[in-house]
Short mmCIF file of N, CA and C in Angstrom, two decimals:
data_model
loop_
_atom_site.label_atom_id
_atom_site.label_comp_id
_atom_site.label_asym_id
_atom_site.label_seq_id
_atom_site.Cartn_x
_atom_site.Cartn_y
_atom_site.Cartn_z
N UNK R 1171 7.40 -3.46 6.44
CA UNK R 1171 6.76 -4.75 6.37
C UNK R 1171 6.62 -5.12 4.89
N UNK R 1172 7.39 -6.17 4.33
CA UNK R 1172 7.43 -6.06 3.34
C UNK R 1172 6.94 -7.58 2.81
N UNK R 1173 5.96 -7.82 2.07
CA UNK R 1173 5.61 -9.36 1.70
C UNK R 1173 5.79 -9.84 0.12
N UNK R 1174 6.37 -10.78 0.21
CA UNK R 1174 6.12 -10.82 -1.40
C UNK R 1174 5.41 -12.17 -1.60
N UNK R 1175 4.59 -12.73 -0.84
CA UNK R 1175 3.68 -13.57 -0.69
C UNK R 1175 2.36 -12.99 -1.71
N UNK R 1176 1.35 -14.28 -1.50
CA UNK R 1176 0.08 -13.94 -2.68
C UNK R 1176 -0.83 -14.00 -1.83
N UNK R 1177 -0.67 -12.80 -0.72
CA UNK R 1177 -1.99 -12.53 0.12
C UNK R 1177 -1.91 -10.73 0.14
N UNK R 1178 -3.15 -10.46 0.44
CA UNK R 1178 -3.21 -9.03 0.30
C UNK R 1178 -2.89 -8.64 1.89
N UNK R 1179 -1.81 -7.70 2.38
CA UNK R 1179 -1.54 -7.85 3.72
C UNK R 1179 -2.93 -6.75 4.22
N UNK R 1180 -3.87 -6.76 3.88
CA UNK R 1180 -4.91 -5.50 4.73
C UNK R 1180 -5.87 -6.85 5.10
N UNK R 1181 -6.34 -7.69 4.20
CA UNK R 1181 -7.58 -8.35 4.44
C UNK R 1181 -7.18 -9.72 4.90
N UNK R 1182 -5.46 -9.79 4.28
CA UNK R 1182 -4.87 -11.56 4.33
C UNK R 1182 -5.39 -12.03 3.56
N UNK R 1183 -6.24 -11.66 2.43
CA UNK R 1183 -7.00 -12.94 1.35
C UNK R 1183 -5.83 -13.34 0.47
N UNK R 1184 -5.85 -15.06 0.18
CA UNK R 1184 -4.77 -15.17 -0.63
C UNK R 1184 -5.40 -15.34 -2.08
N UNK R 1185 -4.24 -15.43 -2.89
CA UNK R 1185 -4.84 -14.85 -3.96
C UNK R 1185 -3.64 -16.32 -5.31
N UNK R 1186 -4.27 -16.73 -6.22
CA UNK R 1186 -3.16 -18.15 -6.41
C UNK R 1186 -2.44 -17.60 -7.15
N UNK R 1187 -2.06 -16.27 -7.39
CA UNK R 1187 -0.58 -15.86 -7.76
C UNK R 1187 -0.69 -14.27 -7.39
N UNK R 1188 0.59 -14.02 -7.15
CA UNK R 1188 0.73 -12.80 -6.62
C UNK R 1188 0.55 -11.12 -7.77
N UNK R 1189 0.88 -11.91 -9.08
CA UNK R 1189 0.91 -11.11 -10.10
C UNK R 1189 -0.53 -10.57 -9.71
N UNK R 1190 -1.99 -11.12 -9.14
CA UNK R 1190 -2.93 -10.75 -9.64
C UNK R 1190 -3.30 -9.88 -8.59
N UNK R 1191 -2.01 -9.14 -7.45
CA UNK R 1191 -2.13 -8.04 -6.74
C UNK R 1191 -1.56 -7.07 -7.31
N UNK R 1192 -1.53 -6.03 -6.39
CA UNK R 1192 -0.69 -4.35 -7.08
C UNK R 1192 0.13 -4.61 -5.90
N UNK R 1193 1.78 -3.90 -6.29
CA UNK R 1193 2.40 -3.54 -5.28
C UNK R 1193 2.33 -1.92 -4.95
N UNK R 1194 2.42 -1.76 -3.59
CA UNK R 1194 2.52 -0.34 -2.84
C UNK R 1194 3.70 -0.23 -2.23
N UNK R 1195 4.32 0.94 -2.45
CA UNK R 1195 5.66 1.72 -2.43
C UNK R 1195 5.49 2.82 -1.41
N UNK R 1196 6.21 2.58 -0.73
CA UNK R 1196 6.23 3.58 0.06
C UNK R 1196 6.49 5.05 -0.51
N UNK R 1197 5.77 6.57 0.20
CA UNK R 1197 6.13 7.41 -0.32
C UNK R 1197 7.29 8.04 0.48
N UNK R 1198 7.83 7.18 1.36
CA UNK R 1198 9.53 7.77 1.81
C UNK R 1198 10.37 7.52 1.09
N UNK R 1199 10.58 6.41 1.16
CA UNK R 1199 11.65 5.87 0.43
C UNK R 1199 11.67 5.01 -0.68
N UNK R 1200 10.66 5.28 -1.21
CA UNK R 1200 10.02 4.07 -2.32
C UNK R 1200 10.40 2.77 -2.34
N UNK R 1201 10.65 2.10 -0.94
CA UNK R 1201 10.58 0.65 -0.61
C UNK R 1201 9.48 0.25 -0.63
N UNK R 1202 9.04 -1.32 -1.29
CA UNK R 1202 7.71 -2.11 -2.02
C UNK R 1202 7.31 -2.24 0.06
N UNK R 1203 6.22 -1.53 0.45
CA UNK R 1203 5.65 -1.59 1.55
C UNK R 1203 4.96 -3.54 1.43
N UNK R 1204 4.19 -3.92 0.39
CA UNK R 1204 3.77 -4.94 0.27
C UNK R 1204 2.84 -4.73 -1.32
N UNK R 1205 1.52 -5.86 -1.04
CA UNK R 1205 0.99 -5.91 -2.47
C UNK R 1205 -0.88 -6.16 -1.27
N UNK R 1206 -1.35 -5.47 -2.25
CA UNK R 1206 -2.81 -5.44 -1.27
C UNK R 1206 -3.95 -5.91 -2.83
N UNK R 1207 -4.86 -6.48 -2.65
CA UNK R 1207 -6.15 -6.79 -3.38
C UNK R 1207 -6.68 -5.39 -3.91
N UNK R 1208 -7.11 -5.82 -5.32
CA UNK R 1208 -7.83 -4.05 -5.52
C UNK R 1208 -8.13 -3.55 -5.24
N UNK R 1209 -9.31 -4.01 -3.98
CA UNK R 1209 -10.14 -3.01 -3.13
C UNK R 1209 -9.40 -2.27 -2.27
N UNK R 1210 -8.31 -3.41 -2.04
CA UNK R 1210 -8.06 -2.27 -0.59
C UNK R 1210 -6.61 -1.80 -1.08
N UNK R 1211 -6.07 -2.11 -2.20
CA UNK R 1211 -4.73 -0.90 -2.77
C UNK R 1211 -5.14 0.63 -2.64
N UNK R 1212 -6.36 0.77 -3.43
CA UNK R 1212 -7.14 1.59 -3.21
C UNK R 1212 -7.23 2.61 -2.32
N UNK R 1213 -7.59 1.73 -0.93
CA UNK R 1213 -8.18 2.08 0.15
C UNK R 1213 -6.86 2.65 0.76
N UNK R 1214 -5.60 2.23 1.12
CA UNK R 1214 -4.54 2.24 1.59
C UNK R 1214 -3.63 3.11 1.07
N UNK R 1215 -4.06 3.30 -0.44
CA UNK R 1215 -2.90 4.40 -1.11
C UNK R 1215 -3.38 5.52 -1.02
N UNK R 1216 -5.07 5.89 -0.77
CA UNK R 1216 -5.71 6.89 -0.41
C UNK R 1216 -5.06 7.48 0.95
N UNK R 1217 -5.07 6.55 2.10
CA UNK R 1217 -4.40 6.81 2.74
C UNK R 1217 -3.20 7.37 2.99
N UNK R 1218 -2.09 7.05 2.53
CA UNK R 1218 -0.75 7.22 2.40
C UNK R 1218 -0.66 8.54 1.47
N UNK R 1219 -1.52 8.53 0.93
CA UNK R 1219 -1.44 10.29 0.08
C UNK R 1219 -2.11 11.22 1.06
N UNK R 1220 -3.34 11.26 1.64
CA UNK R 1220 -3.45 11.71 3.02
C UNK R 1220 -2.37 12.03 3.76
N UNK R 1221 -1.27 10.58 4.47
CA UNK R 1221 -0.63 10.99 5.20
C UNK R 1221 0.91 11.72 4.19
N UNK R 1222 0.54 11.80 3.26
CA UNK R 1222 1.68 12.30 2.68
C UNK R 1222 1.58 13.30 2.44
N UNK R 1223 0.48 14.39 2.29
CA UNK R 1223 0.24 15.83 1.99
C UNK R 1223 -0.33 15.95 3.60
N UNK R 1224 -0.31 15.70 4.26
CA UNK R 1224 -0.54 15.99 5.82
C UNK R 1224 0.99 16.56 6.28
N UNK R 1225 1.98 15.55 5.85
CA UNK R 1225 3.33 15.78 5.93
C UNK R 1225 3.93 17.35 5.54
N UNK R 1226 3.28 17.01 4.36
CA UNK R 1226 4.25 18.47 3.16
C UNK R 1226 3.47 19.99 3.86
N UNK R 1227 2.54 19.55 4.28
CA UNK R 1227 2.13 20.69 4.49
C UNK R 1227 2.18 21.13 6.10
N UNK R 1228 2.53 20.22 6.76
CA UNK R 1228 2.64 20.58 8.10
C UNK R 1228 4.99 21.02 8.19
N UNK R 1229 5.28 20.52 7.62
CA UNK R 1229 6.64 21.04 6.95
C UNK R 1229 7.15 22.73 6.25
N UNK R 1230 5.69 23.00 5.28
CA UNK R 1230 6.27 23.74 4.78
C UNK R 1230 5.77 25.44 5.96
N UNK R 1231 5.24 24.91 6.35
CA UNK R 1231 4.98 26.20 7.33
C UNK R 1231 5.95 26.86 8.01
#
């Protein structure tokens, strides 16, 4: 799901230019997942590192 719109895709707040989001990259394939508001880049990349050492470690066993 990929946006390059000037809304944060977690909350939908728009924002009047997109520069004033972060983009998030996926940790598969480092495709731009979208661009989220500070709070919740945050919130979401916490996540995705979660599910990304959830990964490595259920692998390396």
């Amino acid at each position: 799901m990929t946006s390059k719109e000037n809304y944060c895709l977690y909350c939908e707040r728009r924002f009047p230019k997109v520069e004033w989001l972060k983009p998030l990259y996926s940790w598969i394939d480092g495709e731009l997942e979208g661009y989220f508001c500070e709070q919740h880049y945050h919130q979401v990349k916490a996540f995705n590192d979660r599910q990304k050492k959830a990964y490595e470690e259920y692998n390396n066993k």
